Each structure stands twice: as structure tokens, then as C-alpha cells.
Amino acid sequence: MSKKFAVILSGCGYLDGAEIREAVLTLLALDSANANYDIFAPNENQFHTINHMEMSEEKEQRNILLESARIARGKVIDLNQLNTNDYAGLLIPGGFGVAKNLCTFAFDGASAKATAKVTEVITNFNDQQKPIGAICIAPALISLVLGHKGIEVTIGTDESTASEIEKTGAKHFNCERDEYHLDQKNKIATTPAYMFDETKLNLVMEGISGVVENVIKWS
């Protein structure tokens, strides 16, 4: 029987939720490997809502779980129901929702905190020596929770973000758009994806495919 993986989304839309292309490419890589998965998201209001054409904040309030359902085609589960024992590994696509809805890294940098449930999930996967894949800004989230262990991650080549990550105790490694970094000891795979504003979808796919491939291999 194929192993099952947990995927956490943070909404729908790169400025206030999950980066849609990264989320879809993560699911595509899992499907291409014939891996089973469930998609989870917090049943909470997102930090704010952004008009993605005008890049302006809207007064409308949206729910992270309901927004994530747009990507999951309705098949999304409340994050509170995620039991680490049921899954072989964890994958978290990026988007500003990771840094705004799952933690406060977008506002507080290295002094940010992840939400209690997200902290619990990441800690449990790591404690059980189950692999974690993090994409785009999601490695910063992983670093907030596991940085004290000296984990290795990449968010690309952005010096200011990398500096904040290293303040958590994590070690940052520069990577290009189509590359990924493997922390073999802690079973953590990371890739920059759309941390590079100017990039092409096929390059993002290369990095995400590498992350997913190694998460599956480690499981």
C-alpha cells in the first residue's frame, strides 16, 4: 500500500494564502509518484485579504480552510484533525499565508511564533524522524520550530530573509530557482520556488519535484 503524506495549505493566493502554483505542483509531484495524501488547513480567519490585481488590502475577511478548499477541490481537512501517526511525511507549499497565517514571520522575523497546532505538527513529525518538505517561505516556518536543532534549509539567495532564518539557529544554504537543499540528518528538504520573483514555472517544478521525491524516499 502506498504511503500517505500530509500537505498543509495556508489559504489561496500568494499574497495572503498558499502560493497556488507551488501547491498544485506539490500535489502533481505526489500524484506522479503514486503517493497518497491528505490536504489540511487551519479552520481560522486569515490575517487579511489582498486584491491580487491591485495589490491592495480588502476589508473582506476570509477563512483559511475555505480558501484552501479552492485548491483542494473541496477535499481539505481541519488541521486540528491531523494525527502525525497516520502519515509518512509532511509537505508545506509556500505563499505569504505561511508567514502570516501559520506563523508571524512576515511581521516579526526571527522572533516570530508559529501557531500552537502548526508547532505541534512540525515537532511531532521531526520527533518521529519523519521527513518534512518545505517550499518557498515555508522553510522559515520550519526554522522557527526546529531552528534550535541546527537544521539546514534554503529560501534561495535573499540575504535579509536568510539572516532572520539563521537567527533561529538554523543554517541557510543558497540555492537557485530549480535547486533544492537536503538536510539528510533531520530529513528536511527545501526549495526556493517563488522566493525568486522572476522565475519560470518549469524551474519551480524542478525544485518542488526534488523536494517531494526525497520526502518520499526518506519515508
CSV table of C-alpha atoms in Angstrom, one decimal:
chain,number,residue,atom,x,y,z
A,1,MET,CA,0.0,0.0,0.0
A,2,SER,CA,1.3,3.5,-0.9
A,3,LYS,CA,2.4,5.6,2.0
A,4,LYS,CA,0.3,8.7,2.8
A,5,PHE,CA,1.5,12.2,3.2
A,6,ALA,CA,0.1,15.3,4.9
A,7,VAL,CA,0.0,18.6,2.9
A,8,ILE,CA,-0.7,21.8,4.8
A,9,LEU,CA,-2.1,24.8,2.9
A,10,SER,CA,-2.4,28.4,4.3
A,11,GLY,CA,-5.2,29.7,2.1
A,12,CYS,CA,-5.4,30.5,-1.6
A,13,GLY,CA,-3.3,33.3,-3.2
A,14,TYR,CA,0.3,34.0,-2.8
A,15,LEU,CA,-0.1,37.4,-1.1
A,16,ASP,CA,-2.4,36.2,1.7
A,17,GLY,CA,-2.5,32.4,1.5
A,18,ALA,CA,-0.9,29.5,-0.2
A,19,GLU,CA,1.0,30.1,-3.5
A,20,ILE,CA,-1.3,28.3,-5.9
A,21,ARG,CA,1.3,27.1,-8.4
A,22,GLU,CA,3.5,25.8,-5.6
A,23,ALA,CA,0.6,23.9,-4.1
A,24,VAL,CA,-0.5,22.4,-7.4
A,25,LEU,CA,3.0,21.4,-8.3
A,26,THR,CA,3.4,19.7,-4.9
A,27,LEU,CA,0.2,17.7,-5.4
A,28,LEU,CA,1.3,16.9,-9.0
A,29,ALA,CA,4.6,15.5,-7.8
A,30,LEU,CA,2.9,13.4,-5.2
A,31,ASP,CA,0.4,12.1,-7.8
A,32,SER,CA,3.2,11.4,-10.3
A,33,ALA,CA,4.9,9.3,-7.7
A,34,ASN,CA,1.6,7.4,-6.9
A,35,ALA,CA,1.7,8.7,-3.4
A,36,ASN,CA,-1.4,9.2,-1.3
A,37,TYR,CA,-2.0,12.4,0.6
A,38,ASP,CA,-4.5,14.4,2.6
A,39,ILE,CA,-4.7,18.2,2.5
A,40,PHE,CA,-5.1,20.2,5.7
A,41,ALA,CA,-5.6,23.8,6.6
A,42,PRO,CA,-6.4,25.7,9.8
A,43,ASN,CA,-10.1,26.5,10.3
A,44,GLU,CA,-9.4,30.1,11.2
A,45,ASN,CA,-9.6,33.5,9.6
A,46,GLN,CA,-6.6,34.5,7.6
A,47,PHE,CA,-4.6,37.6,8.7
A,48,HIS,CA,-6.0,39.8,5.9
A,49,THR,CA,-7.3,39.6,2.3
A,50,ILE,CA,-5.3,41.1,-0.6
A,51,ASN,CA,-6.7,42.1,-4.0
A,52,HIS,CA,-4.1,40.3,-6.2
A,53,MET,CA,-4.6,42.6,-9.2
A,54,GLU,CA,-4.3,45.9,-7.3
A,55,MET,CA,-2.0,44.6,-4.6
A,56,SER,CA,-4.2,46.3,-2.0
A,57,GLU,CA,-5.8,45.1,1.2
A,58,GLU,CA,-9.6,44.4,1.1
A,59,LYS,CA,-12.0,44.8,4.1
A,60,GLU,CA,-13.3,41.3,3.4
A,61,GLN,CA,-12.4,38.6,5.9
A,62,ARG,CA,-11.8,35.0,4.6
A,63,ASN,CA,-11.4,31.6,6.3
A,64,ILE,CA,-8.1,29.7,5.7
A,65,LEU,CA,-9.8,26.3,5.5
A,66,LEU,CA,-12.5,27.5,3.0
A,67,GLU,CA,-9.9,29.3,0.9
A,68,SER,CA,-7.7,26.2,0.8
A,69,ALA,CA,-10.7,24.2,-0.4
A,70,ARG,CA,-10.4,26.1,-3.7
A,71,ILE,CA,-7.1,24.4,-4.4
A,72,ALA,CA,-8.1,21.1,-2.8
A,73,ARG,CA,-11.3,20.9,-4.9
A,74,GLY,CA,-13.2,20.7,-1.6
A,75,LYS,CA,-11.2,17.8,-0.1
A,76,VAL,CA,-9.5,19.6,2.7
A,77,ILE,CA,-9.4,18.7,6.4
A,78,ASP,CA,-9.3,20.9,9.5
A,79,LEU,CA,-5.7,21.0,10.7
A,80,ASN,CA,-6.8,20.2,14.2
A,81,GLN,CA,-7.6,16.6,12.9
A,82,LEU,CA,-4.1,16.0,11.7
A,83,ASN,CA,-2.6,13.0,13.6
A,84,THR,CA,1.1,12.6,12.8
A,85,ASN,CA,0.9,8.8,13.4
A,86,ASP,CA,-1.3,8.5,10.3
A,87,TYR,CA,1.3,10.0,7.8
A,88,ALA,CA,4.7,9.1,6.5
A,89,GLY,CA,5.8,12.7,5.9
A,90,LEU,CA,4.8,16.4,5.8
A,91,LEU,CA,4.8,18.9,2.9
A,92,ILE,CA,4.2,22.7,3.2
A,93,PRO,CA,3.9,24.8,0.0
A,94,GLY,CA,4.8,28.5,0.4
A,95,GLY,CA,3.0,31.8,-0.1
A,96,PHE,CA,2.7,34.7,2.3
A,97,GLY,CA,-0.1,32.8,4.1
A,98,VAL,CA,2.6,30.6,5.6
A,99,ALA,CA,4.3,33.7,7.0
A,100,LYS,CA,1.1,35.4,8.0
A,101,ASN,CA,-1.4,32.7,8.8
A,102,LEU,CA,0.7,29.8,10.1
A,103,CYS,CA,3.2,32.0,11.9
A,104,THR,CA,4.1,35.7,12.2
A,105,PHE,CA,7.4,35.6,10.3
A,106,ALA,CA,6.2,38.2,7.8
A,107,PHE,CA,6.0,40.7,10.7
A,108,ASP,CA,8.4,39.5,13.4
A,109,GLY,CA,11.2,37.7,11.6
A,110,ALA,CA,13.3,35.5,13.8
A,111,SER,CA,11.3,36.5,16.9
A,112,ALA,CA,8.1,35.2,15.3
A,113,LYS,CA,6.0,32.3,16.6
A,114,ALA,CA,4.2,29.6,14.8
A,115,THR,CA,0.7,28.8,15.8
A,116,ALA,CA,0.3,26.1,18.5
A,117,LYS,CA,-1.1,23.5,16.2
A,118,VAL,CA,1.4,24.1,13.5
A,119,THR,CA,4.2,23.9,16.1
A,120,GLU,CA,2.8,20.6,17.4
A,121,VAL,CA,2.6,19.1,13.9
A,122,ILE,CA,6.1,20.0,12.8
A,123,THR,CA,7.6,19.0,16.1
A,124,ASN,CA,5.8,15.6,16.1
A,125,PHE,CA,6.9,14.8,12.5
A,126,ASN,CA,10.5,15.6,13.4
A,127,ASP,CA,10.4,13.8,16.7
A,128,GLN,CA,9.2,10.7,14.9
A,129,GLN,CA,12.0,11.1,12.3
A,130,LYS,CA,9.5,11.5,9.5
A,131,PRO,CA,10.6,13.8,6.6
A,132,ILE,CA,9.4,17.3,6.1
A,133,GLY,CA,9.4,19.2,2.8
A,134,ALA,CA,9.1,23.0,2.8
A,135,ILE,CA,8.8,25.3,-0.2
A,136,CYS,CA,9.4,29.0,-0.8
A,137,ILE,CA,9.0,30.8,2.6
A,138,ALA,CA,7.9,27.7,4.4
A,139,PRO,CA,11.5,26.8,5.4
A,140,ALA,CA,11.3,29.9,7.6
A,141,LEU,CA,8.3,28.4,9.4
A,142,ILE,CA,10.2,25.1,9.9
A,143,SER,CA,13.2,27.1,11.3
A,144,LEU,CA,11.0,28.9,13.8
A,145,VAL,CA,10.0,25.5,15.2
A,146,LEU,CA,13.2,23.4,14.7
A,147,GLY,CA,16.0,26.0,14.3
A,148,HIS,CA,17.3,25.2,17.8
A,149,LYS,CA,18.4,21.8,16.3
A,150,GLY,CA,20.6,23.5,13.8
A,151,ILE,CA,18.6,22.3,10.8
A,152,GLU,CA,19.6,23.1,7.3
A,153,VAL,CA,17.3,25.0,4.9
A,154,THR,CA,17.2,27.2,1.8
A,155,ILE,CA,14.9,30.1,0.8
A,156,GLY,CA,17.1,30.9,-2.2
A,157,THR,CA,19.5,33.8,-2.1
A,158,ASP,CA,17.7,36.6,-0.3
A,159,GLU,CA,20.2,37.8,2.3
A,160,SER,CA,17.8,39.5,4.7
A,161,THR,CA,15.4,36.6,4.9
A,162,ALA,CA,18.3,34.1,5.2
A,163,SER,CA,19.7,36.3,8.0
A,164,GLU,CA,16.5,36.1,10.0
A,165,ILE,CA,16.3,32.3,9.5
A,166,GLU,CA,19.9,31.9,10.8
A,167,LYS,CA,19.0,33.9,14.0
A,168,THR,CA,16.7,30.9,14.9
A,169,GLY,CA,19.7,28.6,14.9
A,170,ALA,CA,19.0,27.1,11.5
A,171,LYS,CA,21.7,27.1,8.8
A,172,HIS,CA,20.9,28.6,5.5
A,173,PHE,CA,22.3,27.5,2.1
A,174,ASN,CA,21.9,29.5,-1.1
A,175,CYS,CA,20.1,27.7,-3.9
A,176,GLU,CA,18.9,28.7,-7.4
A,177,ARG,CA,15.3,28.6,-8.7
A,178,ASP,CA,15.5,24.9,-9.9
A,179,GLU,CA,17.6,23.6,-7.0
A,180,TYR,CA,16.8,22.2,-3.5
A,181,HIS,CA,18.7,21.6,-0.4
A,182,LEU,CA,18.6,18.3,1.6
A,183,ASP,CA,19.3,18.1,5.4
A,184,GLN,CA,20.0,14.4,5.4
A,185,LYS,CA,20.4,14.3,9.2
A,186,ASN,CA,17.0,15.8,10.0
A,187,LYS,CA,15.2,14.7,6.9
A,188,ILE,CA,14.2,18.2,5.8
A,189,ALA,CA,14.1,19.1,2.1
A,190,THR,CA,13.6,22.7,1.0
A,191,THR,CA,13.5,24.7,-2.3
A,192,PRO,CA,13.2,28.4,-3.1
A,193,ALA,CA,10.4,28.3,-5.7
A,194,TYR,CA,8.8,31.7,-5.9
A,195,MET,CA,11.1,33.3,-3.4
A,196,PHE,CA,12.5,34.4,-6.7
A,197,ASP,CA,10.1,36.9,-8.2
A,198,GLU,CA,11.5,36.5,-11.7
A,199,THR,CA,11.3,32.8,-12.5
A,200,LYS,CA,9.6,30.3,-14.7
A,201,LEU,CA,7.1,27.6,-13.8
A,202,ASN,CA,9.3,24.8,-15.2
A,203,LEU,CA,12.2,25.8,-12.9
A,204,VAL,CA,9.9,25.9,-9.9
A,205,MET,CA,8.7,22.5,-10.8
A,206,GLU,CA,12.2,21.1,-10.8
A,207,GLY,CA,12.8,22.2,-7.3
A,208,ILE,CA,9.5,21.1,-5.9
A,209,SER,CA,9.8,17.7,-7.6
A,210,GLY,CA,13.2,17.2,-6.0
A,211,VAL,CA,11.7,18.0,-2.6
A,212,VAL,CA,8.8,15.7,-3.0
A,213,GLU,CA,11.0,12.9,-4.4
A,214,ASN,CA,13.3,13.0,-1.4
A,215,VAL,CA,10.5,13.3,1.2
A,216,ILE,CA,9.0,10.1,-0.3
A,217,LYS,CA,12.4,8.4,-0.4
A,218,TRP,CA,13.1,9.2,3.3
A,219,SER,CA,9.7,8.0,4.5
